[in-house]
PDB file of C-alpha atoms in Angstrom:
ATOM      1  CA  MET O 255     -74.746 128.988  -1.521  1.00  0.00           C
ATOM      2  CA  LYS O 256     -74.893 130.479  -4.965  1.00  0.00           C
ATOM      3  CA  PRO O 257     -74.901 134.160  -6.063  1.00  0.00           C
ATOM      4  CA  SER O 258     -78.060 135.490  -7.513  1.00  0.00           C
ATOM      5  CA  ALA O 259     -79.646 133.942 -10.683  1.00  0.00           C
ATOM      6  CA  LYS O 260     -78.930 134.947 -14.213  1.00  0.00           C
ATOM      7  CA  SER O 261     -80.685 137.964 -15.768  1.00  0.00           C
ATOM      8  CA  PRO O 262     -81.154 136.920 -19.458  1.00  0.00           C
ATOM      9  CA  ALA O 263     -81.851 140.334 -20.918  1.00  0.00           C
ATOM     10  CA  ILE O 264     -79.412 142.341 -18.748  1.00  0.00           C
ATOM     11  CA  ASP O 265     -77.202 143.481 -21.659  1.00  0.00           C
ATOM     12  CA  LEU O 266     -80.112 145.147 -23.426  1.00  0.00           C
ATOM     13  CA  ARG O 267     -79.847 147.999 -20.974  1.00  0.00           C
ATOM     14  CA  PRO O 268     -77.791 151.272 -21.663  1.00  0.00           C
ATOM     15  CA  ALA O 269     -74.128 151.007 -20.679  1.00  0.00           C
ATOM     16  CA  GLY O 270     -74.394 153.123 -17.498  1.00  0.00           C
ATOM     17  CA  LYS O 271     -77.418 151.267 -16.292  1.00  0.00           C
ATOM     18  CA  LEU O 272     -75.714 147.985 -17.122  1.00  0.00           C
ATOM     19  CA  THR O 273     -72.801 148.816 -14.925  1.00  0.00           C
ATOM     20  CA  ASP O 274     -75.202 149.849 -12.134  1.00  0.00           C
ATOM     21  CA  THR O 275     -77.042 146.511 -12.457  1.00  0.00           C
ATOM     22  CA  VAL O 276     -73.880 144.483 -12.252  1.00  0.00           C
ATOM     23  CA  TYR O 277     -72.703 146.547  -9.304  1.00  0.00           C
ATOM     24  CA  SER O 278     -75.980 146.092  -7.487  1.00  0.00           C
ATOM     25  CA  SER O 279     -75.971 142.359  -8.154  1.00  0.00           C
ATOM     26  CA  LEU O 280     -72.463 141.756  -6.844  1.00  0.00           C
ATOM     27  CA  ARG O 281     -72.913 144.064  -3.902  1.00  0.00           C
ATOM     28  CA  GLU O 282     -76.092 142.180  -2.914  1.00  0.00           C
ATOM     29  CA  ASP O 283     -74.213 138.852  -3.174  1.00  0.00           C
ATOM     30  CA  ILE O 284     -71.541 140.245  -0.842  1.00  0.00           C
ATOM     31  CA  TYR O 285     -73.937 141.706   1.650  1.00  0.00           C
ATOM     32  CA  ALA O 286     -76.002 138.459   1.747  1.00  0.00           C
ATOM     33  CA  PHE O 287     -72.844 136.357   2.125  1.00  0.00           C
ATOM     34  CA  ARG O 288     -73.571 134.511  -1.134  1.00  0.00           C
ATOM     35  CA  LEU O 289     -70.023 135.607  -1.832  1.00  0.00           C
ATOM     36  CA  LEU O 290     -67.995 135.046   1.288  1.00  0.00           C
ATOM     37  CA  PRO O 291     -65.123 137.092   2.571  1.00  0.00           C
ATOM     38  CA  GLY O 292     -61.946 135.683   0.951  1.00  0.00           C
ATOM     39  CA  ASP O 293     -63.796 134.239  -2.130  1.00  0.00           C
ATOM     40  CA  ARG O 294     -61.757 134.582  -5.325  1.00  0.00           C
ATOM     41  CA  PHE O 295     -63.211 135.004  -8.774  1.00  0.00           C
ATOM     42  CA  ALA O 296     -62.491 136.267 -12.240  1.00  0.00           C
ATOM     43  CA  GLU O 297     -64.230 138.941 -14.330  1.00  0.00           C
ATOM     44  CA  ASN O 298     -65.151 136.308 -16.886  1.00  0.00           C
ATOM     45  CA  ASP O 299     -67.057 134.398 -14.224  1.00  0.00           C
ATOM     46  CA  VAL O 300     -69.265 137.409 -13.534  1.00  0.00           C
ATOM     47  CA  ALA O 301     -69.658 138.321 -17.131  1.00  0.00           C
ATOM     48  CA  GLU O 302     -70.744 134.779 -18.022  1.00  0.00           C
ATOM     49  CA  ARG O 303     -73.260 134.563 -15.221  1.00  0.00           C
ATOM     50  CA  LEU O 304     -74.849 137.919 -15.917  1.00  0.00           C
ATOM     51  CA  GLN O 305     -74.483 137.595 -19.674  1.00  0.00           C
ATOM     52  CA  VAL O 306     -72.680 140.853 -20.155  1.00  0.00           C
ATOM     53  CA  SER O 307     -69.355 141.959 -21.536  1.00  0.00           C
ATOM     54  CA  ARG O 308     -66.323 142.447 -19.274  1.00  0.00           C
ATOM     55  CA  THR O 309     -66.432 146.182 -19.447  1.00  0.00           C
ATOM     56  CA  PRO O 310     -69.465 146.838 -17.163  1.00  0.00           C
ATOM     57  CA  VAL O 311     -68.140 144.082 -14.867  1.00  0.00           C
ATOM     58  CA  ARG O 312     -64.810 145.738 -14.572  1.00  0.00           C
ATOM     59  CA  GLU O 313     -66.395 149.141 -13.957  1.00  0.00           C
ATOM     60  CA  ALA O 314     -68.709 147.646 -11.301  1.00  0.00           C
ATOM     61  CA  LEU O 315     -65.781 145.915  -9.574  1.00  0.00           C
ATOM     62  CA  MET O 316     -63.796 149.148  -9.500  1.00  0.00           C
ATOM     63  CA  ARG O 317     -66.727 150.819  -7.719  1.00  0.00           C
ATOM     64  CA  LEU O 318     -66.908 147.929  -5.280  1.00  0.00           C
ATOM     65  CA  GLN O 319     -63.119 148.199  -4.722  1.00  0.00           C
ATOM     66  CA  SER O 320     -63.430 151.908  -3.933  1.00  0.00           C
ATOM     67  CA  GLU O 321     -65.983 150.941  -1.210  1.00  0.00           C
ATOM     68  CA  GLY O 322     -63.608 148.428   0.298  1.00  0.00           C
ATOM     69  CA  LEU O 323     -65.767 145.356  -0.663  1.00  0.00           C
ATOM     70  CA  VAL O 324     -63.448 143.684  -3.117  1.00  0.00           C
ATOM     71  CA  ARG O 325     -59.806 143.982  -4.203  1.00  0.00           C
ATOM     72  CA  GLY O 326     -58.165 143.220  -7.466  1.00  0.00           C
ATOM     73  CA  TYR O 327     -54.947 141.389  -8.138  1.00  0.00           C
ATOM     74  CA  PHE O 328     -52.941 142.036 -11.296  1.00  0.00           C
ATOM     75  CA  ARG O 329     -53.647 139.231 -13.727  1.00  0.00           C
ATOM     76  CA  ASN O 330     -55.018 137.140 -10.931  1.00  0.00           C
ATOM     77  CA  GLY O 331     -58.682 138.052 -10.545  1.00  0.00           C
ATOM     78  CA  TRP O 332     -60.619 139.585  -7.658  1.00  0.00           C
ATOM     79  CA  GLU O 333     -61.229 138.780  -4.022  1.00  0.00           C
ATOM     80  CA  VAL O 334     -64.011 139.634  -1.579  1.00  0.00           C
ATOM     81  CA  VAL O 335     -62.233 141.540   1.077  1.00  0.00           C
ATOM     82  CA  PRO O 336     -61.950 139.437   4.276  1.00  0.00           C
ATOM     83  CA  ILE O 337     -63.798 140.881   7.258  1.00  0.00           C
ATOM     84  CA  ASP O 338     -61.341 142.258   9.793  1.00  0.00           C
ATOM     85  CA  LEU O 339     -63.270 142.828  13.054  1.00  0.00           C
ATOM     86  CA  ALA O 340     -60.412 144.778  14.669  1.00  0.00           C
ATOM     87  CA  ARG O 341     -60.392 147.158  11.718  1.00  0.00           C
ATOM     88  CA  PHE O 342     -64.154 147.620  11.921  1.00  0.00           C
ATOM     89  CA  ALA O 343     -63.902 148.325  15.609  1.00  0.00           C
ATOM     90  CA  SER O 344     -61.408 151.090  14.890  1.00  0.00           C
ATOM     91  CA  LEU O 345     -63.725 152.506  12.255  1.00  0.00           C
ATOM     92  CA  TYR O 346     -66.641 152.438  14.681  1.00  0.00           C
ATOM     93  CA  GLU O 347     -64.526 154.256  17.180  1.00  0.00           C
ATOM     94  CA  LEU O 348     -63.630 156.931  14.579  1.00  0.00           C
ATOM     95  CA  ARG O 349     -67.283 157.215  13.555  1.00  0.00           C
ATOM     96  CA  GLU O 350     -68.295 157.792  17.186  1.00  0.00           C
ATOM     97  CA  MET O 351     -65.586 160.478  17.644  1.00  0.00           C
ATOM     98  CA  ILE O 352     -66.819 162.367  14.539  1.00  0.00           C
ATOM     99  CA  GLU O 353     -70.456 162.190  15.463  1.00  0.00           C
ATOM    100  CA  MET O 354     -69.827 163.175  19.058  1.00  0.00           C
ATOM    101  CA  HIS O 355     -67.905 166.248  17.845  1.00  0.00           C
ATOM    102  CA  ALA O 356     -70.733 167.065  15.434  1.00  0.00           C
ATOM    103  CA  ILE O 357     -73.336 166.781  18.159  1.00  0.00           C
ATOM    104  CA  ALA O 358     -71.396 169.093  20.529  1.00  0.00           C
ATOM    105  CA  LYS O 359     -71.016 171.691  17.766  1.00  0.00           C
ATOM    106  CA  LEU O 360     -74.735 171.364  16.749  1.00  0.00           C
ATOM    107  CA  CYS O 361     -75.764 172.127  20.355  1.00  0.00           C
ATOM    108  CA  SER O 362     -73.496 175.154  20.641  1.00  0.00           C
ATOM    109  CA  PRO O 363     -73.819 178.756  19.492  1.00  0.00           C
ATOM    110  CA  ARG O 364     -71.379 177.983  16.642  1.00  0.00           C
ATOM    111  CA  VAL O 365     -74.313 176.584  14.594  1.00  0.00           C
ATOM    112  CA  ALA O 366     -77.105 178.977  13.683  1.00  0.00           C
ATOM    113  CA  ASP O 367     -80.388 178.320  15.434  1.00  0.00           C
ATOM    114  CA  ALA O 368     -82.191 178.299  12.083  1.00  0.00           C
ATOM    115  CA  ALA O 369     -79.876 175.524  10.735  1.00  0.00           C
ATOM    116  CA  ARG O 370     -80.324 173.356  13.813  1.00  0.00           C
ATOM    117  CA  LYS O 371     -84.134 173.744  13.699  1.00  0.00           C
ATOM    118  CA  SER O 372     -84.142 172.964  10.006  1.00  0.00           C
ATOM    119  CA  LEU O 373     -82.200 169.750  10.634  1.00  0.00           C
ATOM    120  CA  VAL O 374     -84.465 168.697  13.470  1.00  0.00           C
ATOM    121  CA  LYS O 375     -87.556 169.442  11.438  1.00  0.00           C
ATOM    122  CA  GLU O 376     -86.396 167.629   8.257  1.00  0.00           C
ATOM    123  CA  GLN O 377     -85.230 164.487  10.111  1.00  0.00           C
ATOM    124  CA  GLY O 378     -88.180 164.614  12.420  1.00  0.00           C
ATOM    125  CA  ARG O 379     -90.529 164.048   9.525  1.00  0.00           C
ATOM    126  CA  ILE O 380     -88.854 160.665   9.023  1.00  0.00           C
ATOM    127  CA  TRP O 381     -88.063 159.477  12.617  1.00  0.00           C
ATOM    128  CA  GLN O 382     -90.504 161.305  14.937  1.00  0.00           C
ATOM    129  CA  VAL O 383     -93.587 159.493  13.664  1.00  0.00           C
ATOM    130  CA  LYS O 384     -96.153 157.229  15.158  1.00  0.00           C
ATOM    131  CA  PRO O 385     -95.399 153.443  15.078  1.00  0.00           C
ATOM    132  CA  GLY O 386     -97.994 152.816  12.422  1.00  0.00           C
ATOM    133  CA  LYS O 387     -96.176 155.132  10.000  1.00  0.00           C
ATOM    134  CA  ARG O 388     -92.767 153.652  10.413  1.00  0.00           C
ATOM    135  CA  LEU O 389     -91.178 151.764   7.548  1.00  0.00           C
ATOM    136  CA  ALA O 390     -90.917 147.958   7.973  1.00  0.00           C
ATOM    137  CA  ASP O 391     -88.311 147.139   5.252  1.00  0.00           C
ATOM    138  CA  GLY O 392     -84.950 146.832   6.929  1.00  0.00           C
ATOM    139  CA  LEU O 393     -82.872 147.869   3.931  1.00  0.00           C
ATOM    140  CA  GLU O 394     -84.989 151.008   3.386  1.00  0.00           C
ATOM    141  CA  VAL O 395     -84.513 151.988   7.039  1.00  0.00           C
ATOM    142  CA  ALA O 396     -80.762 151.227   6.732  1.00  0.00           C
ATOM    143  CA  ALA O 397     -80.493 153.825   3.903  1.00  0.00           C
ATOM    144  CA  LEU O 398     -82.446 156.370   5.914  1.00  0.00           C
ATOM    145  CA  ASP O 399     -80.303 155.596   8.985  1.00  0.00           C
ATOM    146  CA  GLU O 400     -77.144 156.394   7.009  1.00  0.00           C
ATOM    147  CA  ARG O 401     -78.619 159.669   5.794  1.00  0.00           C
ATOM    148  CA  PHE O 402     -79.650 160.583   9.285  1.00  0.00           C
ATOM    149  CA  HIS O 403     -76.144 160.274  10.707  1.00  0.00           C
ATOM    150  CA  SER O 404     -74.610 161.920   7.611  1.00  0.00           C
ATOM    151  CA  ALA O 405     -77.048 164.783   8.102  1.00  0.00           C
ATOM    152  CA  LEU O 406     -75.914 165.289  11.705  1.00  0.00           C
ATOM    153  CA  VAL O 407     -72.288 165.432  10.679  1.00  0.00           C
ATOM    154  CA  GLY O 408     -72.977 167.635   7.654  1.00  0.00           C
ATOM    155  CA  ALA O 409     -75.046 170.161   9.724  1.00  0.00           C
ATOM    156  CA  ALA O 410     -72.020 170.751  11.842  1.00  0.00           C
ATOM    157  CA  GLY O 411     -70.576 172.600   8.872  1.00  0.00           C
ATOM    158  CA  ASN O 412     -66.993 171.277   8.596  1.00  0.00           C
ATOM    159  CA  ALA O 413     -66.391 170.139   4.994  1.00  0.00           C
ATOM    160  CA  GLU O 414     -63.129 168.266   5.867  1.00  0.00           C
ATOM    161  CA  THR O 415     -64.747 166.369   8.669  1.00  0.00           C
ATOM    162  CA  ASP O 416     -67.745 165.636   6.459  1.00  0.00           C
ATOM    163  CA  ALA O 417     -65.347 164.164   3.781  1.00  0.00           C
ATOM    164  CA  VAL O 418     -63.650 161.856   6.275  1.00  0.00           C
ATOM    165  CA  TYR O 419     -66.981 160.788   7.600  1.00  0.00           C
ATOM    166  CA  ARG O 420     -68.211 159.794   4.145  1.00  0.00           C
ATOM    167  CA  GLN O 421     -65.181 157.567   3.789  1.00  0.00           C
ATOM    168  CA  VAL O 422     -65.822 155.937   7.116  1.00  0.00           C
ATOM    169  CA  THR O 423     -69.507 155.465   6.152  1.00  0.00           C
ATOM    170  CA  ASP O 424     -68.547 153.764   2.914  1.00  0.00           C
ATOM    171  CA  GLN O 425     -66.264 151.337   4.682  1.00  0.00           C
ATOM    172  CA  LEU O 426     -68.771 150.518   7.458  1.00  0.00           C
ATOM    173  CA  ARG O 427     -71.799 150.152   5.133  1.00  0.00           C
ATOM    174  CA  ILE O 428     -71.562 146.334   4.864  1.00  0.00           C
ATOM    175  CA  MET O 429     -71.517 146.002   8.664  1.00  0.00           C
ATOM    176  CA  ARG O 430     -74.254 148.495   9.356  1.00  0.00           C
ATOM    177  CA  ARG O 431     -76.518 146.962   6.724  1.00  0.00           C
ATOM    178  CA  LEU O 432     -76.326 143.574   8.455  1.00  0.00           C
ATOM    179  CA  ASP O 433     -78.033 145.035  11.544  1.00  0.00           C
ATOM    180  CA  PHE O 434     -81.059 145.899   9.430  1.00  0.00           C
ATOM    181  CA  ALA O 435     -81.027 142.871   7.108  1.00  0.00           C
ATOM    182  CA  TYR O 436     -80.676 140.222   9.797  1.00  0.00           C
ATOM    183  CA  GLY O 437     -81.140 141.959  13.197  1.00  0.00           C
ATOM    184  CA  ASP O 438     -84.187 143.367  14.949  1.00  0.00           C
ATOM    185  CA  CYS O 439     -83.274 147.055  15.276  1.00  0.00           C
ATOM    186  CA  ILE O 440     -85.953 148.990  13.353  1.00  0.00           C
ATOM    187  CA  ALA O 441     -88.097 149.984  16.261  1.00  0.00           C
ATOM    188  CA  ASP O 442     -85.086 150.880  18.438  1.00  0.00           C
ATOM    189  CA  THR O 443     -83.612 152.928  15.556  1.00  0.00           C
ATOM    190  CA  TYR O 444     -86.837 155.133  15.330  1.00  0.00           C
ATOM    191  CA  ILE O 445     -86.951 155.560  19.127  1.00  0.00           C
ATOM    192  CA  GLU O 446     -83.263 156.405  19.473  1.00  0.00           C
ATOM    193  CA  HIS O 447     -83.124 158.807  16.536  1.00  0.00           C
ATOM    194  CA  ALA O 448     -86.228 160.574  17.815  1.00  0.00           C
ATOM    195  CA  ALA O 449     -84.626 160.987  21.200  1.00  0.00           C
ATOM    196  CA  ILE O 450     -81.348 162.333  19.612  1.00  0.00           C
ATOM    197  CA  LEU O 451     -83.331 164.886  17.616  1.00  0.00           C
ATOM    198  CA  ASP O 452     -85.178 166.021  20.757  1.00  0.00           C
ATOM    199  CA  ALA O 453     -81.933 166.529  22.621  1.00  0.00           C
ATOM    200  CA  VAL O 454     -80.351 168.411  19.673  1.00  0.00           C
ATOM    201  CA  GLY O 455     -83.451 170.608  19.337  1.00  0.00           C
ATOM    202  CA  GLN O 456     -83.093 171.524  23.076  1.00  0.00           C
ATOM    203  CA  CYS O 457     -79.353 172.198  22.598  1.00  0.00           C
ATOM    204  CA  ASP O 458     -78.691 169.607  25.271  1.00  0.00           C
ATOM    205  CA  ALA O 459     -75.215 168.535  24.284  1.00  0.00           C
ATOM    206  CA  ARG O 460     -74.695 166.219  27.229  1.00  0.00           C
ATOM    207  CA  ALA O 461     -77.874 164.205  26.621  1.00  0.00           C
ATOM    208  CA  ALA O 462     -77.417 164.143  22.825  1.00  0.00           C
ATOM    209  CA  GLY O 463     -73.802 163.036  23.189  1.00  0.00           C
ATOM    210  CA  ALA O 464     -74.729 160.209  25.559  1.00  0.00           C
ATOM    211  CA  LEU O 465     -77.523 159.054  23.253  1.00  0.00           C
ATOM    212  CA  ILE O 466     -75.382 159.058  20.111  1.00  0.00           C
ATOM    213  CA  ALA O 467     -72.538 157.234  21.843  1.00  0.00           C
ATOM    214  CA  ARG O 468     -74.853 154.513  23.201  1.00  0.00           C
ATOM    215  CA  HIS O 469     -76.585 154.257  19.842  1.00  0.00           C
ATOM    216  CA  ILE O 470     -73.262 153.688  17.952  1.00  0.00           C
ATOM    217  CA  GLU O 471     -71.818 151.320  20.534  1.00  0.00           C
ATOM    218  CA  ASP O 472     -74.917 149.166  20.661  1.00  0.00           C
ATOM    219  CA  SER O 473     -74.973 149.008  16.879  1.00  0.00           C
ATOM    220  CA  HIS O 474     -71.343 147.878  16.790  1.00  0.00           C
ATOM    221  CA  THR O 475     -71.944 145.156  19.393  1.00  0.00           C
ATOM    222  CA  VAL O 476     -74.895 143.803  17.434  1.00  0.00           C
ATOM    223  CA  VAL O 477     -73.393 143.819  13.949  1.00  0.00           C
ATOM    224  CA  GLU O 478     -70.275 142.146  15.126  1.00  0.00           C
ATOM    225  CA  ARG O 479     -72.323 139.336  16.682  1.00  0.00           C
ATOM    226  CA  ILE O 480     -74.480 139.029  13.532  1.00  0.00           C
ATOM    227  CA  THR O 481     -71.394 138.912  11.299  1.00  0.00           C
ATOM    228  CA  ILE O 482     -69.844 136.116  13.276  1.00  0.00           C
ATOM    229  CA  GLU O 483     -73.102 134.197  13.383  1.00  0.00           C
ATOM    230  CA  ARG O 484     -73.744 134.564   9.629  1.00  0.00           C
ATOM    231  CA  LEU O 485     -70.314 133.501   8.720  1.00  0.00           C
ATOM    232  CA  GLU O 486     -70.604 130.440  10.998  1.00  0.00           C
ATOM    233  CA  GLN O 487     -73.993 129.567   9.447  1.00  0.00           C
ATOM    234  CA  VAL O 488     -72.713 129.816   5.878  1.00  0.00           C
ATOM    235  CA  ARG O 489     -69.593 127.779   6.667  1.00  0.00           C
ATOM    236  CA  ALA O 490     -71.614 125.118   8.404  1.00  0.00           C
ATOM    237  CA  ALA O 491     -73.915 124.912   5.397  1.00  0.00           C
ATOM    238  CA  ALA O 492     -70.901 124.552   3.173  1.00  0.00           C
ATOM    239  CA  VAL O 493     -69.473 121.686   5.367  1.00  0.00           C
ATOM    240  CA  GLN O 494     -72.879 119.988   5.257  1.00  0.00           C
ATOM    241  CA  ALA O 495     -72.955 120.277   1.480  1.00  0.00           C
ATOM    242  CA  ASP O 496     -69.556 118.690   1.225  1.00  0.00           C
ATOM    243  CA  MET O 497     -70.789 115.763   3.228  1.00  0.00           C
ATOM    244  CA  VAL O 498     -73.916 115.054   1.189  1.00  0.00           C
ATOM    245  CA  GLN O 499     -72.828 115.961  -2.377  1.00  0.00           C
ATOM    246  CA  PRO O 500     -70.769 113.728  -4.709  1.00  0.00           C
ATOM    247  CA  PRO O 501     -67.037 114.666  -4.651  1.00  0.00           C
ATOM    248  CA  ALA O 502     -67.256 116.190  -8.182  1.00  0.00           C
ATOM    249  CA  GLN O 503     -69.972 118.568  -7.034  1.00  0.00           C
ATOM    250  CA  ALA O 504     -68.811 119.294  -3.496  1.00  0.00           C
ATOM    251  CA  ARG O 505     -66.608 122.317  -4.156  1.00  0.00           C
ATOM    252  CA  ARG O 506     -68.708 125.490  -3.583  1.00  0.00           C
ATOM    253  CA  LYS O 507     -69.130 127.353  -6.846  1.00  0.00           C
ATOM    254  CA  ARG O 508     -68.516 131.113  -6.742  1.00  0.00           C
ATOM    255  CA  PHE O 509     -70.896 131.795  -9.628  1.00  0.00           C
ATOM    256  CA  GLY O 510     -73.859 130.018 -11.230  1.00  0.00           C
TER     257      GLY O 510
END
């Protein structure tokens, strides 16, 4: 499979926007497995494909590196970070621990009643809606899902925990997005988020904790399965391409 097509007028955009565009293009290639875990490439490859200079490419790659999606090698190009399922399992466990702690605090007197009600009301406008008003675009819902969980942790009022959780969220983003891009979780997400908000609004720490734990554990199970399936599909397609293409064309191109 090939990364996304060229954008002929891309370098007419302002420098900051140009970096954002390169960043979004590469991130999408990684999320969609057009760039596979372990793929190696050079900045020049990206610059040539997108018809930009190396500066916005380098800046975009540095952003992706900070998110744990790629890593650079001194004078030896870049690599899409291989998926380590054991590492992701540990991150999901850490995520669950943080959110469980946040839920317990949200349902306790340590959080002002007004702050708790504000959280439930604000998030309820998004998640406690009738089926006909729910969003259908998986990636839009994925972004809202991330904000929902970040809002729960942030409302607990611990800045240090919040900072750690943001790091965990950045590192899990590629996995969580797969559930919405390739899974069938939108309806369940609305139902489960609405139930969590109900429990938090009633200060029922036991019910809210059980709901959030199951929600996260189910998500982990699904995204791990999807990741394995997607990688197997892409690799099978690559093998098939090797069998039908002439030898000179058989090697999968990273770009263009």
